[in-house]
XYZ file of C-alpha atoms in Angstrom:
413
model
C -56.550 -11.428 -5.126
C -54.825 -14.700 -4.232
C -52.399 -15.004 -1.346
C -49.238 -17.067 -1.066
C -48.920 -19.228 2.028
C -45.687 -20.665 3.374
C -44.706 -23.703 5.404
C -41.183 -24.615 6.512
C -40.436 -28.257 7.231
C -37.940 -29.304 9.875
C -35.554 -30.658 7.219
C -35.172 -27.202 5.632
C -37.592 -27.591 2.721
C -39.661 -24.444 2.135
C -43.157 -24.897 0.672
C -45.029 -22.002 -0.961
C -48.637 -22.459 -2.101
C -50.880 -20.135 -4.116
C -54.513 -21.251 -4.088
C -56.258 -20.503 -7.385
C -59.733 -21.399 -8.599
C -58.432 -23.464 -11.493
C -58.784 -27.121 -12.520
C -55.005 -27.463 -12.919
C -51.981 -27.512 -10.630
C -48.299 -26.810 -11.211
C -45.295 -27.503 -9.027
C -41.683 -26.331 -9.146
C -39.022 -27.812 -6.892
C -35.852 -25.713 -6.887
C -32.682 -27.331 -5.553
C -29.813 -24.874 -4.950
C -27.087 -27.098 -6.435
C -26.599 -26.062 -10.067
C -23.988 -26.906 -12.663
C -21.647 -24.220 -11.323
C -21.006 -26.573 -8.398
C -19.929 -29.480 -10.620
C -16.525 -30.770 -9.458
C -13.516 -29.625 -11.473
C -12.852 -32.159 -14.195
C -16.464 -33.391 -14.135
C -18.110 -30.397 -15.791
C -21.542 -31.426 -17.027
C -22.283 -33.833 -14.160
C -25.371 -31.905 -13.056
C -26.759 -31.833 -16.580
C -26.273 -35.584 -17.106
C -27.731 -36.299 -13.666
C -30.879 -34.327 -14.578
C -31.449 -36.872 -17.345
C -30.375 -39.927 -15.358
C -32.774 -39.327 -12.437
C -35.662 -39.718 -14.890
C -34.459 -43.154 -16.033
C -36.496 -45.024 -13.471
C -37.423 -44.230 -9.859
C -38.998 -46.029 -6.922
C -40.240 -49.404 -8.169
C -40.579 -48.262 -11.799
C -38.097 -48.496 -14.636
C -37.793 -45.782 -17.290
C -40.752 -46.971 -19.352
C -43.032 -47.556 -16.377
C -42.219 -44.123 -14.925
C -43.002 -42.375 -18.205
C -46.227 -44.354 -18.591
C -47.287 -43.469 -15.044
C -46.939 -39.739 -15.738
C -48.674 -40.155 -19.085
C -51.561 -42.061 -17.508
C -52.068 -39.198 -15.049
C -51.840 -36.620 -17.846
C -48.926 -34.856 -16.145
C -46.002 -33.112 -17.806
C -42.755 -33.262 -15.895
C -39.180 -32.119 -16.404
C -35.788 -31.785 -14.761
C -33.422 -28.973 -15.776
C -29.978 -28.203 -14.408
C -29.020 -24.526 -14.599
C -25.974 -22.632 -13.373
C -27.463 -21.750 -9.984
C -30.019 -24.468 -9.372
C -31.670 -27.653 -10.548
C -35.427 -27.393 -11.100
C -37.973 -30.216 -11.238
C -41.416 -29.378 -12.618
C -44.908 -30.896 -12.690
C -48.111 -29.692 -14.356
C -51.498 -31.326 -14.869
C -55.066 -31.591 -13.612
C -55.827 -31.220 -9.910
C -57.486 -34.613 -9.367
C -54.406 -36.853 -9.808
C -51.982 -34.410 -8.151
C -51.491 -36.597 -5.080
C -50.271 -39.434 -7.298
C -48.157 -37.183 -9.532
C -46.314 -35.565 -6.627
C -45.638 -39.087 -5.361
C -43.883 -39.870 -8.640
C -41.851 -36.673 -8.291
C -40.854 -37.731 -4.779
C -39.581 -41.012 -6.217
C -37.411 -39.117 -8.725
C -35.925 -36.887 -6.020
C -35.565 -39.365 -3.151
C -35.419 -42.774 -4.824
C -34.014 -42.491 -8.358
C -32.838 -45.798 -9.784
C -29.711 -44.225 -11.319
C -29.142 -47.370 -13.399
C -25.531 -47.879 -14.403
C -26.686 -49.154 -17.797
C -28.182 -45.730 -18.563
C -25.055 -43.690 -17.823
C -23.603 -44.104 -21.307
C -26.857 -43.211 -23.158
C -27.216 -40.116 -20.956
C -23.585 -39.166 -21.602
C -23.998 -39.572 -25.357
C -27.116 -37.413 -25.303
C -25.182 -34.684 -23.467
C -22.251 -34.947 -25.895
C -24.607 -34.654 -28.875
C -26.240 -31.573 -27.365
C -22.830 -30.013 -26.730
C -21.659 -30.768 -30.282
C -24.926 -29.362 -31.617
C -23.882 -25.885 -30.474
C -21.791 -25.683 -33.647
C -25.089 -25.640 -35.546
C -26.545 -22.993 -33.205
C -24.035 -20.115 -33.406
C -26.406 -17.652 -31.774
C -26.682 -19.869 -28.712
C -22.958 -20.563 -28.749
C -22.254 -16.824 -28.738
C -24.370 -16.363 -25.610
C -22.452 -19.162 -23.871
C -19.094 -17.660 -24.875
C -20.213 -14.203 -23.729
C -21.522 -15.572 -20.428
C -18.236 -17.367 -19.738
C -16.250 -14.179 -20.241
C -18.628 -11.951 -18.325
C -18.599 -14.431 -15.399
C -15.006 -15.762 -15.592
C -15.266 -18.059 -12.538
C -16.990 -21.439 -12.299
C -20.319 -19.607 -12.176
C -19.957 -18.803 -15.870
C -19.503 -22.396 -17.009
C -21.627 -23.727 -19.825
C -24.308 -25.758 -18.087
C -23.896 -28.475 -20.735
C -20.368 -29.127 -19.477
C -17.233 -29.854 -21.471
C -16.366 -32.827 -23.632
C -13.546 -33.819 -21.272
C -15.777 -33.478 -18.217
C -18.575 -35.533 -19.756
C -16.194 -38.272 -20.868
C -14.718 -38.483 -17.355
C -18.084 -39.159 -15.702
C -18.873 -42.589 -14.328
C -21.714 -44.103 -12.325
C -20.131 -43.522 -8.917
C -19.445 -39.850 -9.702
C -23.077 -39.305 -10.692
C -24.360 -41.049 -7.575
C -22.115 -38.837 -5.420
C -23.445 -35.810 -7.277
C -27.009 -36.849 -6.476
C -26.152 -37.341 -2.795
C -24.476 -33.913 -2.668
C -27.138 -31.831 -4.434
C -30.582 -33.463 -4.123
C -31.024 -32.286 -0.537
C -33.859 -30.476 1.313
C -31.794 -27.771 3.029
C -32.292 -24.620 0.978
C -34.759 -26.283 -1.405
C -37.964 -24.448 -2.336
C -41.147 -26.142 -3.560
C -43.845 -23.936 -5.062
C -47.369 -25.109 -5.874
C -49.985 -23.064 -7.729
C -53.484 -24.057 -8.791
C -56.721 -25.532 -7.540
C -55.330 -27.145 -4.407
C -55.792 -26.233 -0.761
C -52.836 -25.227 1.375
C -53.508 -27.614 4.262
C -53.885 -30.599 1.933
C -50.666 -29.730 0.100
C -48.737 -29.375 3.371
C -49.988 -32.773 4.519
C -49.140 -34.531 1.252
C -45.720 -32.923 0.852
C -44.930 -33.643 4.501
C -45.944 -37.275 4.023
C -43.687 -37.669 0.976
C -40.749 -35.382 1.779
C -40.823 -35.092 5.585
C -38.163 -37.769 6.070
C -35.937 -36.356 3.333
C -32.652 -35.287 4.855
C -29.253 -33.943 3.915
C -27.577 -30.670 3.125
C -25.823 -29.765 -0.109
C -22.071 -30.083 0.353
C -21.144 -27.682 -2.441
C -22.258 -24.060 -2.426
C -22.559 -22.086 -5.669
C -19.362 -20.121 -6.354
C -19.454 -16.353 -5.837
C -20.857 -14.298 -8.682
C -17.715 -12.525 -9.871
C -17.843 -10.254 -12.915
C -14.754 -10.033 -15.103
C -12.992 -6.886 -16.225
C -14.306 -5.256 -19.416
C -12.763 -6.949 -22.431
C -13.161 -7.858 -26.098
C -12.514 -11.278 -27.586
C -13.148 -12.846 -30.988
C -14.017 -16.555 -31.184
C -13.124 -18.180 -34.489
C -15.947 -20.216 -35.997
C -16.695 -21.545 -39.472
C -20.118 -19.921 -39.572
C -21.602 -18.025 -42.480
C -22.504 -15.093 -40.246
C -20.734 -13.139 -37.546
C -22.567 -13.108 -34.216
C -22.064 -10.155 -31.879
C -22.674 -9.873 -28.153
C -22.264 -7.157 -25.530
C -22.839 -7.578 -21.790
C -22.710 -4.936 -19.072
C -23.642 -4.672 -15.372
C -27.057 -3.505 -14.222
C -28.798 -3.192 -10.856
C -29.321 -6.453 -8.899
C -32.759 -8.094 -8.725
C -33.501 -6.787 -5.214
C -32.615 -3.174 -6.066
C -35.462 -0.605 -5.854
C -34.626 0.516 -9.406
C -34.986 -2.961 -10.925
C -38.124 -1.950 -12.834
C -36.185 0.926 -14.384
C -33.657 -1.594 -15.699
C -36.483 -3.632 -17.215
C -37.911 -0.499 -18.824
C -34.531 0.480 -20.266
C -34.340 -2.920 -21.960
C -37.783 -2.277 -23.450
C -36.617 1.041 -24.885
C -33.702 -0.763 -26.486
C -35.429 -3.918 -27.656
C -39.135 -3.932 -26.854
C -40.797 -4.574 -30.186
C -40.695 -2.998 -33.632
C -40.580 0.563 -32.299
C -37.518 -0.049 -30.142
C -34.199 1.647 -30.797
C -32.105 -1.356 -31.762
C -34.774 -2.696 -34.112
C -35.232 0.721 -35.720
C -31.590 1.761 -36.028
C -29.953 -1.593 -36.773
C -32.586 -3.361 -38.849
C -35.135 -0.902 -40.212
C -32.963 2.076 -41.132
C -29.803 0.253 -42.189
C -30.846 -3.329 -42.906
C -27.764 -4.596 -41.093
C -29.347 -7.758 -39.708
C -32.624 -9.615 -39.350
C -32.606 -10.029 -35.593
C -31.185 -7.854 -32.817
C -32.090 -8.118 -29.141
C -31.293 -6.710 -25.711
C -32.523 -8.211 -22.481
C -31.821 -7.678 -18.809
C -31.049 -10.737 -16.673
C -30.581 -11.441 -12.985
C -28.730 -13.894 -10.799
C -28.628 -13.762 -7.027
C -27.004 -10.465 -6.066
C -26.269 -9.253 -9.593
C -28.076 -7.881 -12.624
C -26.768 -7.510 -16.158
C -27.920 -6.799 -19.696
C -26.979 -8.662 -22.870
C -27.409 -7.349 -26.415
C -26.903 -9.694 -29.377
C -27.151 -9.705 -33.171
C -26.090 -11.803 -36.137
C -25.086 -10.442 -39.540
C -22.732 -10.892 -42.488
C -18.976 -10.495 -42.146
C -19.087 -7.395 -44.340
C -21.682 -5.685 -42.130
C -20.499 -6.920 -38.753
C -18.309 -3.928 -37.864
C -21.056 -1.422 -38.649
C -23.613 -3.512 -36.767
C -21.530 -3.511 -33.591
C -20.837 0.198 -33.979
C -24.544 1.055 -34.274
C -25.481 -1.219 -31.357
C -22.800 0.336 -29.151
C -23.829 3.845 -30.134
C -27.455 3.168 -29.184
C -26.394 1.799 -25.820
C -24.109 4.738 -25.094
C -26.640 7.407 -26.084
C -29.414 5.927 -23.938
C -28.844 8.044 -20.773
C -30.804 11.289 -20.906
C -32.410 10.576 -24.278
C -35.508 8.515 -23.424
C -38.799 10.004 -24.648
C -42.250 9.670 -22.979
C -43.720 7.605 -25.825
C -40.909 5.059 -25.439
C -41.729 4.631 -21.756
C -45.427 4.279 -22.546
C -44.778 1.557 -25.122
C -42.457 -0.235 -22.725
C -44.985 -0.003 -19.893
C -47.728 -1.534 -22.030
C -45.466 -4.390 -23.122
C -44.257 -5.148 -19.586
C -47.768 -5.060 -18.118
C -49.140 -7.186 -20.944
C -46.364 -9.727 -20.482
C -47.004 -9.857 -16.736
C -50.749 -10.365 -17.159
C -50.293 -13.048 -19.812
C -47.729 -14.840 -17.665
C -50.080 -14.866 -14.680
C -52.676 -16.649 -16.819
C -50.321 -19.638 -16.873
C -50.397 -21.712 -13.692
C -46.937 -23.113 -14.451
C -45.571 -19.599 -14.924
C -46.938 -18.567 -11.536
C -45.265 -21.517 -9.839
C -42.021 -20.688 -11.655
C -42.171 -17.017 -10.643
C -42.707 -17.932 -6.997
C -39.634 -20.166 -7.042
C -37.482 -17.612 -8.865
C -38.590 -14.731 -6.646
C -37.896 -16.656 -3.467
C -34.469 -17.714 -4.714
C -33.429 -14.247 -5.916
C -35.243 -12.036 -3.406
C -36.007 -14.230 -0.410
C -39.707 -13.445 -0.846
C -42.445 -13.599 -3.482
C -43.817 -10.476 -5.156
C -47.535 -10.103 -5.735
C -48.960 -9.128 -9.107
C -49.986 -5.820 -7.565
C -46.421 -5.078 -6.456
C -45.044 -5.853 -9.912
C -47.676 -3.719 -11.588
C -47.037 -0.807 -9.225
C -43.296 -1.062 -9.863
C -43.783 -0.920 -13.628
C -46.287 1.942 -13.478
C -44.011 3.975 -11.192
C -41.376 4.327 -13.932
C -41.636 7.696 -15.676
C -39.623 9.273 -18.446
C -37.837 11.551 -15.979
C -37.124 8.802 -13.454
C -35.804 6.491 -16.190
C -33.451 9.142 -17.558
C -32.273 9.829 -14.011
C -31.729 6.100 -13.451
C -29.734 5.777 -16.669
C -27.620 8.731 -15.626
C -26.766 6.900 -12.407
C -26.435 3.438 -13.967
C -25.430 3.993 -17.597
C -24.455 1.154 -19.937
C -20.694 0.833 -19.421
C -17.903 -1.617 -18.567
C -18.751 -3.774 -21.572
C -17.701 -7.339 -22.204
C -17.812 -7.873 -25.972
C -17.576 -11.169 -27.850
C -17.756 -11.746 -31.587
C -18.060 -15.205 -33.116
C -17.482 -16.030 -36.761
C -14.862 -16.423 -39.491
C -13.387 -12.949 -38.899
C -14.150 -9.537 -37.435
C -12.648 -6.068 -37.698
C -13.145 -3.756 -34.733
C -14.889 -0.527 -35.824
C -12.442 2.321 -36.308
C -12.786 4.875 -33.529
C -15.134 2.810 -31.353
C -14.141 2.909 -27.691
C -16.067 0.969 -25.065
């Protein structure tokens, strides 16, 4: 059983290392400034900046930086989410010292070339416009914005107006305000030794200074509501969101199991009732999510206009009848799927580094595999039904997206 070791640098950077007997290493650097902290009128700044910081760093231009990573055999990425910006590295152990040096250049010494601002903006605008060709993804964004009606619910891609208003000075200010060590968490998993990692990270990041000037907005959930979004799509896409227990709640594993009962494979309720028995749609899903201090579940489906009302009605009925109706075989299937997913995820070094970063951000600590397994195995049919009686699906936010939609007669949510 591996252990996770921690070191806190004077500048506020937290380093977590899991030593594994593997020939590979993975690193995640989580910065707490996400797109929800983008200034009003500059929505999308964090997303564009995530691209711009990779357009040259240190003494290397864009091409030289990419070639340096490629020469080392390292994959890297920068992603701006609502709550945080995450930089990732993954490759063989031997060149890790050099690869983490390149990452330090991106974080501390990005070139931020003014000539690259417009290409980065155009890429962001194309991605935003491309949502019209991805109605399922667009539905999730629309649902998220209504479930979280404050700045926290913004689309991380930004808005057209916000992207067009960006300039070089605004992006440089954004970098100065968010790429800071205070509150940042770096996780490293793989065939590296803790002491060596501490020394190398301290050498590269020890002089890093600054504190993010913008804190993520509070996670505020909107009042239950229904809204239709007009779209010239062939199908109607349906989404429901409702509150669940937060990620640090003792019953969190019960929430995960409830989602498995609803949408965990071909024997799940939504798959059986919506697709198999009635043929209402090809794909229907429910999944529980978590942000700091709040948990929620989203259920989505896409179908024809003619079948959309019945599809929503059946989905809602399955959600509402969940409390008190779970059977032992459903819990057993869900347990097997959750345990299998956990084991498979732990086989990936990158996934382990990601889980450490996510756990520390959401929980303030990192769970061991044994703790996760025990939490899953502790869920029984009786305890899950009791949990659902205490925390039933309710207070729904519902969004439909398509050419038209008729609310099912008699359906009350």
